[in-house]
Amino acid sequence: MRGGRQASSIGLVILSLSVANPVIAMRCQGGLTANGDTPEQVLQKCGAPASRVIELPQRRGGHLIEGAVRVERWVYGPRHGARYPLRFVAGKRVDERLELSP
């Protein structure tokens, strides 16, 4: 019984790793992108994204909310059946994912 539970736990770990696809670096013709890269560095390495959304810092009563920053969400792809959403906060890349197309 114990061996079956252990195998089941290992299977769940493998499944969770295959579903959550965090990407540390994205390979482009101009090199690898990494967390901390600026939008300009990513543009230089990868060219223009397929889509780009800019969220300006929030304001209240005409004044910036303390700690509010600009957020950019870019998407590259589809490339070889995958999309690569990137997020920049305050001018630095903070994360990237890999989304596989069904």
mmCIF file of N, CA, C and O in Angstrom:
data_model
loop_
_atom_site.group_PDB
_atom_site.id
_atom_site.type_symbol
_atom_site.label_atom_id
_atom_site.label_comp_id
_atom_site.label_asym_id
_atom_site.label_seq_id
_atom_site.Cartn_x
_atom_site.Cartn_y
_atom_site.Cartn_z
ATOM 1 N N MET A 1 0.823 -1.193 0.000
ATOM 2 C CA MET A 1 0.000 0.000 0.000
ATOM 3 C C MET A 1 0.859 1.247 0.000
ATOM 4 O O MET A 1 0.588 2.192 -0.687
ATOM 5 N N ARG A 2 1.923 1.202 0.801
ATOM 6 C CA ARG A 2 2.790 2.372 0.919
ATOM 7 C C ARG A 2 3.459 2.699 -0.412
ATOM 8 O O ARG A 2 3.575 3.854 -0.791
ATOM 9 N N GLY A 3 3.894 1.692 -1.174
ATOM 10 C CA GLY A 3 4.539 1.898 -2.465
ATOM 11 C C GLY A 3 3.609 2.553 -3.469
ATOM 12 O O GLY A 3 4.008 3.396 -4.256
ATOM 13 N N GLY A 4 2.333 2.185 -3.437
ATOM 14 C CA GLY A 4 1.350 2.778 -4.336
ATOM 15 C C GLY A 4 1.131 4.249 -4.039
ATOM 16 O O GLY A 4 0.996 5.079 -4.927
ATOM 17 N N ARG A 5 1.104 4.620 -2.748
ATOM 18 C CA ARG A 5 0.924 6.017 -2.355
ATOM 19 C C ARG A 5 2.140 6.845 -2.759
ATOM 20 O O ARG A 5 2.016 7.970 -3.209
ATOM 21 N N GLN A 6 3.325 6.265 -2.602
ATOM 22 C CA GLN A 6 4.556 6.963 -2.967
ATOM 23 C C GLN A 6 4.610 7.187 -4.479
ATOM 24 O O GLN A 6 4.940 8.275 -4.943
ATOM 25 N N ALA A 7 4.265 6.188 -5.260
ATOM 26 C CA ALA A 7 4.256 6.324 -6.720
ATOM 27 C C ALA A 7 3.232 7.368 -7.136
ATOM 28 O O ALA A 7 3.458 8.159 -8.050
ATOM 29 N N SER A 8 2.115 7.374 -6.457
ATOM 30 C CA SER A 8 1.072 8.351 -6.748
ATOM 31 C C SER A 8 1.559 9.767 -6.459
ATOM 32 O O SER A 8 1.304 10.702 -7.212
ATOM 33 N N SER A 9 2.282 9.953 -5.364
ATOM 34 C CA SER A 9 2.839 11.268 -5.011
ATOM 35 C C SER A 9 3.867 11.721 -6.041
ATOM 36 O O SER A 9 3.893 12.875 -6.443
ATOM 37 N N ILE A 10 4.705 10.819 -6.474
ATOM 38 C CA ILE A 10 5.711 11.146 -7.490
ATOM 39 C C ILE A 10 5.018 11.543 -8.787
ATOM 40 O O ILE A 10 5.402 12.512 -9.441
ATOM 41 N N GLY A 11 3.957 10.828 -9.152
ATOM 42 C CA GLY A 11 3.204 11.156 -10.358
ATOM 43 C C GLY A 11 2.605 12.552 -10.284
ATOM 44 O O GLY A 11 2.613 13.305 -11.257
ATOM 45 N N LEU A 12 2.077 12.923 -9.111
ATOM 46 C CA LEU A 12 1.517 14.256 -8.936
ATOM 47 C C LEU A 12 2.580 15.340 -9.080
ATOM 48 O O LEU A 12 2.339 16.387 -9.663
ATOM 49 N N VAL A 13 3.763 15.096 -8.546
ATOM 50 C CA VAL A 13 4.859 16.064 -8.667
ATOM 51 C C VAL A 13 5.236 16.236 -10.131
ATOM 52 O O VAL A 13 5.376 17.357 -10.622
ATOM 53 N N ILE A 14 5.371 15.147 -10.849
ATOM 54 C CA ILE A 14 5.739 15.216 -12.267
ATOM 55 C C ILE A 14 4.647 15.939 -13.052
ATOM 56 O O ILE A 14 4.937 16.804 -13.883
ATOM 57 N N LEU A 15 3.389 15.646 -12.766
ATOM 58 C CA LEU A 15 2.286 16.306 -13.451
ATOM 59 C C LEU A 15 2.288 17.804 -13.167
ATOM 60 O O LEU A 15 2.147 18.612 -14.072
ATOM 61 N N SER A 16 2.497 18.200 -11.916
ATOM 62 C CA SER A 16 2.492 19.630 -11.586
ATOM 63 C C SER A 16 3.648 20.348 -12.257
ATOM 64 O O SER A 16 3.521 21.496 -12.674
ATOM 65 N N LEU A 17 4.788 19.697 -12.395
ATOM 66 C CA LEU A 17 5.916 20.329 -13.079
ATOM 67 C C LEU A 17 5.645 20.493 -14.567
ATOM 68 O O LEU A 17 6.078 21.460 -15.181
ATOM 69 N N SER A 18 4.906 19.566 -15.152
ATOM 70 C CA SER A 18 4.635 19.664 -16.586
ATOM 71 C C SER A 18 3.527 20.671 -16.881
ATOM 72 O O SER A 18 3.483 21.239 -17.954
ATOM 73 N N VAL A 19 2.629 20.927 -15.937
ATOM 74 C CA VAL A 19 1.545 21.884 -16.148
ATOM 75 C C VAL A 19 2.035 23.302 -15.913
ATOM 76 O O VAL A 19 1.755 24.210 -16.684
ATOM 77 N N ALA A 20 2.762 23.544 -14.846
ATOM 78 C CA ALA A 20 3.294 24.873 -14.561
ATOM 79 C C ALA A 20 4.594 24.996 -15.335
ATOM 80 O O ALA A 20 5.549 24.284 -15.072
ATOM 81 N N ASN A 21 4.619 25.884 -16.303
ATOM 82 C CA ASN A 21 5.785 26.007 -17.165
ATOM 83 C C ASN A 21 6.472 27.355 -16.998
ATOM 84 O O ASN A 21 6.438 28.179 -17.896
ATOM 85 N N PRO A 22 7.075 27.616 -15.854
ATOM 86 C CA PRO A 22 7.784 28.883 -15.745
ATOM 87 C C PRO A 22 9.011 28.855 -16.642
ATOM 88 O O PRO A 22 9.670 27.831 -16.776
ATOM 89 N N VAL A 23 9.272 29.947 -17.268
ATOM 90 C CA VAL A 23 10.425 30.042 -18.157
ATOM 91 C C VAL A 23 11.371 31.071 -17.557
ATOM 92 O O VAL A 23 10.972 32.188 -17.254
ATOM 93 N N ILE A 24 12.618 30.691 -17.361
ATOM 94 C CA ILE A 24 13.583 31.609 -16.784
ATOM 95 C C ILE A 24 14.169 32.498 -17.868
ATOM 96 O O ILE A 24 14.403 33.666 -17.653
ATOM 97 N N ALA A 25 14.381 31.960 -19.040
ATOM 98 C CA ALA A 25 14.944 32.736 -20.146
ATOM 99 C C ALA A 25 14.288 32.295 -21.443
ATOM 100 O O ALA A 25 14.008 31.122 -21.639
ATOM 101 N N MET A 26 14.035 33.266 -22.300
ATOM 102 C CA MET A 26 13.458 32.979 -23.606
ATOM 103 C C MET A 26 14.554 33.181 -24.652
ATOM 104 O O MET A 26 15.237 34.204 -24.642
ATOM 105 N N ARG A 27 14.715 32.206 -25.526
ATOM 106 C CA ARG A 27 15.734 32.297 -26.576
ATOM 107 C C ARG A 27 15.159 33.021 -27.782
ATOM 108 O O ARG A 27 14.101 32.688 -28.273
ATOM 109 N N CYS A 28 15.879 34.031 -28.235
ATOM 110 C CA CYS A 28 15.509 34.781 -29.436
ATOM 111 C C CYS A 28 16.715 34.806 -30.360
ATOM 112 O O CYS A 28 17.819 34.420 -29.967
ATOM 113 N N GLN A 29 16.515 35.305 -31.562
ATOM 114 C CA GLN A 29 17.625 35.377 -32.523
ATOM 115 C C GLN A 29 18.777 36.214 -31.981
ATOM 116 O O GLN A 29 19.927 35.931 -32.268
ATOM 117 N N GLY A 30 18.463 37.244 -31.190
ATOM 118 C CA GLY A 30 19.501 38.133 -30.666
ATOM 119 C C GLY A 30 20.083 37.710 -29.331
ATOM 120 O O GLY A 30 20.902 38.417 -28.757
ATOM 121 N N GLY A 31 19.656 36.574 -28.788
ATOM 122 C CA GLY A 31 20.192 36.095 -27.519
ATOM 123 C C GLY A 31 19.086 35.687 -26.560
ATOM 124 O O GLY A 31 17.927 35.561 -26.939
ATOM 125 N N LEU A 32 19.452 35.477 -25.296
ATOM 126 C CA LEU A 32 18.506 35.074 -24.267
ATOM 127 C C LEU A 32 18.004 36.283 -23.498
ATOM 128 O O LEU A 32 18.775 37.196 -23.194
ATOM 129 N N THR A 33 16.720 36.266 -23.171
ATOM 130 C CA THR A 33 16.177 37.285 -22.285
ATOM 131 C C THR A 33 16.244 36.747 -20.859
ATOM 132 O O THR A 33 16.320 35.537 -20.655
ATOM 133 N N ALA A 34 16.211 37.627 -19.881
ATOM 134 C CA ALA A 34 16.269 37.192 -18.485
ATOM 135 C C ALA A 34 15.534 38.186 -17.610
ATOM 136 O O ALA A 34 15.333 39.340 -18.003
ATOM 137 N N ASN A 35 15.127 37.730 -16.430
ATOM 138 C CA ASN A 35 14.532 38.656 -15.482
ATOM 139 C C ASN A 35 15.516 39.788 -15.221
ATOM 140 O O ASN A 35 16.720 39.572 -15.132
ATOM 141 N N GLY A 36 14.981 41.001 -15.131
ATOM 142 C CA GLY A 36 15.824 42.177 -14.938
ATOM 143 C C GLY A 36 16.117 42.918 -16.232
ATOM 144 O O GLY A 36 16.540 44.064 -16.206
ATOM 145 N N ASP A 37 15.880 42.262 -17.382
ATOM 146 C CA ASP A 37 16.070 42.940 -18.667
ATOM 147 C C ASP A 37 15.072 44.084 -18.802
ATOM 148 O O ASP A 37 13.936 43.989 -18.330
ATOM 149 N N THR A 38 15.476 45.138 -19.470
ATOM 150 C CA THR A 38 14.580 46.254 -19.759
ATOM 151 C C THR A 38 13.799 45.943 -21.029
ATOM 152 O O THR A 38 14.198 45.073 -21.826
ATOM 153 N N PRO A 39 12.690 46.643 -21.255
ATOM 154 C CA PRO A 39 11.962 46.445 -22.510
ATOM 155 C C PRO A 39 12.857 46.677 -23.733
ATOM 156 O O PRO A 39 12.754 45.949 -24.722
ATOM 157 N N GLU A 40 13.743 47.654 -23.656
ATOM 158 C CA GLU A 40 14.643 47.938 -24.780
ATOM 159 C C GLU A 40 15.571 46.758 -25.058
ATOM 160 O O GLU A 40 15.825 46.425 -26.215
ATOM 161 N N GLN A 41 16.074 46.109 -24.009
ATOM 162 C CA GLN A 41 16.954 44.951 -24.195
ATOM 163 C C GLN A 41 16.199 43.796 -24.848
ATOM 164 O O GLN A 41 16.729 43.127 -25.730
ATOM 165 N N VAL A 42 14.958 43.581 -24.408
ATOM 166 C CA VAL A 42 14.163 42.494 -24.988
ATOM 167 C C VAL A 42 13.827 42.806 -26.446
ATOM 168 O O VAL A 42 13.916 41.935 -27.309
ATOM 169 N N LEU A 43 13.484 44.057 -26.750
ATOM 170 C CA LEU A 43 13.217 44.439 -28.140
ATOM 171 C C LEU A 43 14.444 44.203 -29.014
ATOM 172 O O LEU A 43 14.332 43.724 -30.145
ATOM 173 N N GLN A 44 15.605 44.537 -28.488
ATOM 174 C CA GLN A 44 16.844 44.357 -29.246
ATOM 175 C C GLN A 44 17.107 42.876 -29.521
ATOM 176 O O GLN A 44 17.526 42.506 -30.613
ATOM 177 N N LYS A 45 16.844 42.013 -28.548
ATOM 178 C CA LYS A 45 17.107 40.585 -28.702
ATOM 179 C C LYS A 45 16.022 39.860 -29.496
ATOM 180 O O LYS A 45 16.322 38.933 -30.246
ATOM 181 N N CYS A 46 14.763 40.266 -29.307
ATOM 182 C CA CYS A 46 13.640 39.484 -29.828
ATOM 183 C C CYS A 46 12.771 40.200 -30.849
ATOM 184 O O CYS A 46 11.883 39.583 -31.426
ATOM 185 N N GLY A 47 12.960 41.505 -31.024
ATOM 186 C CA GLY A 47 12.092 42.246 -31.918
ATOM 187 C C GLY A 47 10.770 42.576 -31.241
ATOM 188 O O GLY A 47 10.591 42.368 -30.050
ATOM 189 N N ALA A 48 9.837 43.074 -32.032
ATOM 190 C CA ALA A 48 8.547 43.505 -31.500
ATOM 191 C C ALA A 48 7.689 42.305 -31.098
ATOM 192 O O ALA A 48 7.673 41.291 -31.794
ATOM 193 N N PRO A 49 6.959 42.416 -29.982
ATOM 194 C CA PRO A 49 6.066 41.329 -29.574
ATOM 195 C C PRO A 49 4.815 41.294 -30.451
ATOM 196 O O PRO A 49 4.481 42.277 -31.121
ATOM 197 N N ALA A 50 4.100 40.184 -30.422
ATOM 198 C CA ALA A 50 2.838 40.059 -31.159
ATOM 199 C C ALA A 50 1.776 40.968 -30.558
ATOM 200 O O ALA A 50 0.934 41.499 -31.269
ATOM 201 N N SER A 51 1.814 41.148 -29.235
ATOM 202 C CA SER A 51 0.896 42.085 -28.585
ATOM 203 C C SER A 51 1.598 42.745 -27.405
ATOM 204 O O SER A 51 2.524 42.176 -26.821
ATOM 205 N N ARG A 52 1.128 43.945 -27.095
ATOM 206 C CA ARG A 52 1.761 44.730 -26.030
ATOM 207 C C ARG A 52 0.684 45.586 -25.370
ATOM 208 O O ARG A 52 -0.010 46.345 -26.043
ATOM 209 N N VAL A 53 0.520 45.443 -24.056
ATOM 210 C CA VAL A 53 -0.452 46.218 -23.291
ATOM 211 C C VAL A 53 0.310 46.965 -22.205
ATOM 212 O O VAL A 53 1.126 46.375 -21.485
ATOM 213 N N ILE A 54 0.047 48.270 -22.099
ATOM 214 C CA ILE A 54 0.705 49.096 -21.088
ATOM 215 C C ILE A 54 -0.337 49.553 -20.081
ATOM 216 O O ILE A 54 -1.371 50.112 -20.458
ATOM 217 N N GLU A 55 -0.077 49.281 -18.809
ATOM 218 C CA GLU A 55 -0.942 49.735 -17.721
ATOM 219 C C GLU A 55 -0.196 50.857 -17.002
ATOM 220 O O GLU A 55 0.830 50.623 -16.377
ATOM 221 N N LEU A 56 -0.725 52.065 -17.113
ATOM 222 C CA LEU A 56 -0.079 53.211 -16.474
ATOM 223 C C LEU A 56 -0.317 53.181 -14.968
ATOM 224 O O LEU A 56 -1.300 52.600 -14.501
ATOM 225 N N PRO A 57 0.577 53.820 -14.199
ATOM 226 C CA PRO A 57 0.386 53.854 -12.746
ATOM 227 C C PRO A 57 -0.974 54.458 -12.394
ATOM 228 O O PRO A 57 -1.438 55.392 -13.054
ATOM 229 N N GLN A 58 -1.592 53.920 -11.376
ATOM 230 C CA GLN A 58 -2.909 54.397 -10.971
ATOM 231 C C GLN A 58 -2.822 55.763 -10.308
ATOM 232 O O GLN A 58 -1.860 56.078 -9.612
ATOM 233 N N ARG A 59 -3.866 56.552 -10.544
ATOM 234 C CA ARG A 59 -3.968 57.892 -9.960
ATOM 235 C C ARG A 59 -5.247 57.980 -9.146
ATOM 236 O O ARG A 59 -6.224 57.307 -9.432
ATOM 237 N N ARG A 60 -5.206 58.803 -8.156
ATOM 238 C CA ARG A 60 -6.392 59.095 -7.359
ATOM 239 C C ARG A 60 -6.416 60.594 -7.131
ATOM 240 O O ARG A 60 -5.455 61.159 -6.614
ATOM 241 N N GLY A 61 -7.479 61.240 -7.571
ATOM 242 C CA GLY A 61 -7.578 62.685 -7.404
ATOM 243 C C GLY A 61 -6.500 63.440 -8.164
ATOM 244 O O GLY A 61 -6.033 64.482 -7.723
ATOM 245 N N GLY A 62 -6.059 62.899 -9.305
ATOM 246 C CA GLY A 62 -5.044 63.571 -10.106
ATOM 247 C C GLY A 62 -3.610 63.332 -9.643
ATOM 248 O O GLY A 62 -2.670 63.809 -10.255
ATOM 249 N N HIS A 63 -3.437 62.589 -8.551
ATOM 250 C CA HIS A 63 -2.096 62.321 -8.019
ATOM 251 C C HIS A 63 -1.798 60.824 -8.120
ATOM 252 O O HIS A 63 -2.683 59.994 -7.953
ATOM 253 N N LEU A 64 -0.535 60.510 -8.382
ATOM 254 C CA LEU A 64 -0.134 59.105 -8.428
ATOM 255 C C LEU A 64 -0.317 58.474 -7.057
ATOM 256 O O LEU A 64 -0.005 59.091 -6.035
ATOM 257 N N ILE A 65 -0.817 57.239 -7.051
ATOM 258 C CA ILE A 65 -0.915 56.489 -5.808
ATOM 259 C C ILE A 65 0.498 56.076 -5.414
ATOM 260 O O ILE A 65 1.279 55.610 -6.254
ATOM 261 N N GLU A 66 0.839 56.254 -4.155
ATOM 262 C CA GLU A 66 2.190 55.924 -3.690
ATOM 263 C C GLU A 66 2.518 54.470 -3.995
ATOM 264 O O GLU A 66 1.724 53.568 -3.733
ATOM 265 N N GLY A 67 3.660 54.247 -4.589
ATOM 266 C CA GLY A 67 4.113 52.901 -4.940
ATOM 267 C C GLY A 67 3.583 52.381 -6.263
ATOM 268 O O GLY A 67 3.952 51.297 -6.684
ATOM 269 N N ALA A 68 2.711 53.132 -6.918
ATOM 270 C CA ALA A 68 2.163 52.683 -8.202
ATOM 271 C C ALA A 68 3.231 52.768 -9.286
ATOM 272 O O ALA A 68 4.002 53.724 -9.320
ATOM 273 N N VAL A 69 3.285 51.770 -10.140
ATOM 274 C CA VAL A 69 4.293 51.721 -11.202
ATOM 275 C C VAL A 69 3.648 51.324 -12.526
ATOM 276 O O VAL A 69 2.551 50.784 -12.565
ATOM 277 N N ARG A 70 4.365 51.559 -13.586
ATOM 278 C CA ARG A 70 3.941 51.166 -14.929
ATOM 279 C C ARG A 70 4.170 49.660 -15.090
ATOM 280 O O ARG A 70 5.237 49.136 -14.733
ATOM 281 N N VAL A 71 3.175 48.974 -15.646
ATOM 282 C CA VAL A 71 3.271 47.536 -15.909
ATOM 283 C C VAL A 71 3.032 47.325 -17.393
ATOM 284 O O VAL A 71 2.095 47.872 -17.962
ATOM 285 N N GLU A 72 3.902 46.541 -18.032
ATOM 286 C CA GLU A 72 3.731 46.197 -19.445
ATOM 287 C C GLU A 72 3.593 44.687 -19.558
ATOM 288 O O GLU A 72 4.328 43.944 -18.919
ATOM 289 N N ARG A 73 2.639 44.273 -20.360
ATOM 290 C CA ARG A 73 2.430 42.846 -20.628
ATOM 291 C C ARG A 73 2.622 42.617 -22.120
ATOM 292 O O ARG A 73 1.917 43.210 -22.924
ATOM 293 N N TRP A 74 3.612 41.805 -22.443
ATOM 294 C CA TRP A 74 3.933 41.503 -23.835
ATOM 295 C C TRP A 74 3.686 40.027 -24.076
ATOM 296 O O TRP A 74 3.836 39.203 -23.183
ATOM 297 N N VAL A 75 3.370 39.694 -25.334
ATOM 298 C CA VAL A 75 3.232 38.288 -25.719
ATOM 299 C C VAL A 75 4.000 38.073 -27.015
ATOM 300 O O VAL A 75 3.819 38.810 -27.987
ATOM 301 N N TYR A 76 4.866 37.073 -27.001
ATOM 302 C CA TYR A 76 5.571 36.634 -28.203
ATOM 303 C C TYR A 76 4.959 35.307 -28.631
ATOM 304 O O TYR A 76 4.606 34.481 -27.807
ATOM 305 N N GLY A 77 4.868 35.107 -29.928
ATOM 306 C CA GLY A 77 4.368 33.850 -30.442
ATOM 307 C C GLY A 77 3.022 34.039 -31.114
ATOM 308 O O GLY A 77 2.552 35.164 -31.234
ATOM 309 N N PRO A 78 2.439 33.002 -31.592
ATOM 310 C CA PRO A 78 2.882 31.635 -31.351
ATOM 311 C C PRO A 78 4.144 31.279 -32.142
ATOM 312 O O PRO A 78 4.294 31.685 -33.283
ATOM 313 N N ARG A 79 5.007 30.572 -31.470
ATOM 314 C CA ARG A 79 6.240 30.042 -32.071
ATOM 315 C C ARG A 79 6.284 28.560 -31.769
ATOM 316 O O ARG A 79 6.312 28.175 -30.607
ATOM 317 N N HIS A 80 6.282 27.753 -32.788
ATOM 318 C CA HIS A 80 6.359 26.294 -32.641
ATOM 319 C C HIS A 80 5.306 25.788 -31.656
ATOM 320 O O HIS A 80 5.582 24.953 -30.805
ATOM 321 N N GLY A 81 4.089 26.350 -31.731
ATOM 322 C CA GLY A 81 2.997 25.900 -30.880
ATOM 323 C C GLY A 81 3.011 26.453 -29.466
ATOM 324 O O GLY A 81 2.316 25.938 -28.604
ATOM 325 N N ALA A 82 3.791 27.496 -29.215
ATOM 326 C CA ALA A 82 3.861 28.054 -27.867
ATOM 327 C C ALA A 82 3.779 29.576 -27.911
ATOM 328 O O ALA A 82 4.159 30.205 -28.888
ATOM 329 N N ARG A 83 3.232 30.135 -26.838
ATOM 330 C CA ARG A 83 3.202 31.593 -26.649
ATOM 331 C C ARG A 83 4.037 31.910 -25.414
ATOM 332 O O ARG A 83 4.095 31.118 -24.478
ATOM 333 N N TYR A 84 4.656 33.094 -25.411
ATOM 334 C CA TYR A 84 5.514 33.505 -24.315
ATOM 335 C C TYR A 84 5.058 34.853 -23.757
ATOM 336 O O TYR A 84 5.466 35.891 -24.245
ATOM 337 N N PRO A 85 4.180 34.839 -22.739
ATOM 338 C CA PRO A 85 3.796 36.101 -22.106
ATOM 339 C C PRO A 85 4.917 36.599 -21.190
ATOM 340 O O PRO A 85 5.468 35.831 -20.400
ATOM 341 N N LEU A 86 5.260 37.874 -21.315
ATOM 342 C CA LEU A 86 6.268 38.509 -20.467
ATOM 343 C C LEU A 86 5.600 39.641 -19.706
ATOM 344 O O LEU A 86 4.651 40.249 -20.194
ATOM 345 N N ARG A 87 6.119 39.961 -18.522
ATOM 346 C CA ARG A 87 5.603 41.086 -17.752
ATOM 347 C C ARG A 87 6.779 41.925 -17.287
ATOM 348 O O ARG A 87 7.767 41.409 -16.778
ATOM 349 N N PHE A 88 6.636 43.227 -17.489
ATOM 350 C CA PHE A 88 7.639 44.201 -17.035
ATOM 351 C C PHE A 88 6.987 45.070 -15.971
ATOM 352 O O PHE A 88 5.883 45.571 -16.166
ATOM 353 N N VAL A 89 7.657 45.252 -14.850
ATOM 354 C CA VAL A 89 7.174 46.131 -13.793
ATOM 355 C C VAL A 89 8.256 47.178 -13.551
ATOM 356 O O VAL A 89 9.417 46.831 -13.322
ATOM 357 N N ALA A 90 7.846 48.444 -13.646
ATOM 358 C CA ALA A 90 8.770 49.565 -13.440
ATOM 359 C C ALA A 90 10.002 49.444 -14.343
ATOM 360 O O ALA A 90 11.127 49.700 -13.923
ATOM 361 N N GLY A 91 9.790 49.000 -15.592
ATOM 362 C CA GLY A 91 10.872 48.968 -16.569
ATOM 363 C C GLY A 91 11.809 47.784 -16.491
ATOM 364 O O GLY A 91 12.858 47.765 -17.133
ATOM 365 N N LYS A 92 11.448 46.734 -15.734
ATOM 366 C CA LYS A 92 12.279 45.526 -15.635
ATOM 367 C C LYS A 92 11.413 44.292 -15.853
ATOM 368 O O LYS A 92 10.306 44.196 -15.339
ATOM 369 N N ARG A 93 11.950 43.341 -16.603
ATOM 370 C CA ARG A 93 11.227 42.088 -16.800
ATOM 371 C C ARG A 93 11.222 41.316 -15.492
ATOM 372 O O ARG A 93 12.261 41.105 -14.874
ATOM 373 N N VAL A 94 10.020 40.923 -15.039
ATOM 374 C CA VAL A 94 9.931 40.228 -13.762
ATOM 375 C C VAL A 94 9.522 38.767 -13.900
ATOM 376 O O VAL A 94 9.798 37.987 -12.997
ATOM 377 N N ASP A 95 8.828 38.427 -14.971
ATOM 378 C CA ASP A 95 8.501 37.019 -15.142
ATOM 379 C C ASP A 95 8.112 36.736 -16.583
ATOM 380 O O ASP A 95 7.859 37.637 -17.364
ATOM 381 N N GLU A 96 8.084 35.464 -16.857
ATOM 382 C CA GLU A 96 7.780 34.982 -18.207
ATOM 383 C C GLU A 96 7.206 33.593 -18.048
ATOM 384 O O GLU A 96 7.598 32.855 -17.146
ATOM 385 N N ARG A 97 6.255 33.266 -18.888
ATOM 386 C CA ARG A 97 5.655 31.933 -18.854
ATOM 387 C C ARG A 97 5.730 31.316 -20.247
ATOM 388 O O ARG A 97 5.964 32.009 -21.220
ATOM 389 N N LEU A 98 5.468 30.072 -20.279
ATOM 390 C CA LEU A 98 5.356 29.338 -21.541
ATOM 391 C C LEU A 98 3.962 28.751 -21.581
ATOM 392 O O LEU A 98 3.555 28.048 -20.661
ATOM 393 N N GLU A 99 3.189 29.104 -22.608
ATOM 394 C CA GLU A 99 1.850 28.556 -22.773
ATOM 395 C C GLU A 99 1.829 27.720 -24.037
ATOM 396 O O GLU A 99 2.046 28.232 -25.128
ATOM 397 N N LEU A 100 1.576 26.424 -23.854
ATOM 398 C CA LEU A 100 1.540 25.525 -25.006
ATOM 399 C C LEU A 100 0.157 25.532 -25.616
ATOM 400 O O LEU A 100 -0.847 25.521 -24.903
ATOM 401 N N SER A 101 0.093 25.566 -26.928
ATOM 402 C CA SER A 101 -1.182 25.531 -27.635
ATOM 403 C C SER A 101 -1.696 24.112 -27.674
ATOM 404 O O SER A 101 -0.925 23.176 -27.853
ATOM 405 N N PRO A 102 -3.026 23.944 -27.508
ATOM 406 C CA PRO A 102 -3.586 22.575 -27.530
ATOM 407 C C PRO A 102 -3.508 21.968 -28.912
ATOM 408 O O PRO A 102 -3.380 22.559 -29.907
#
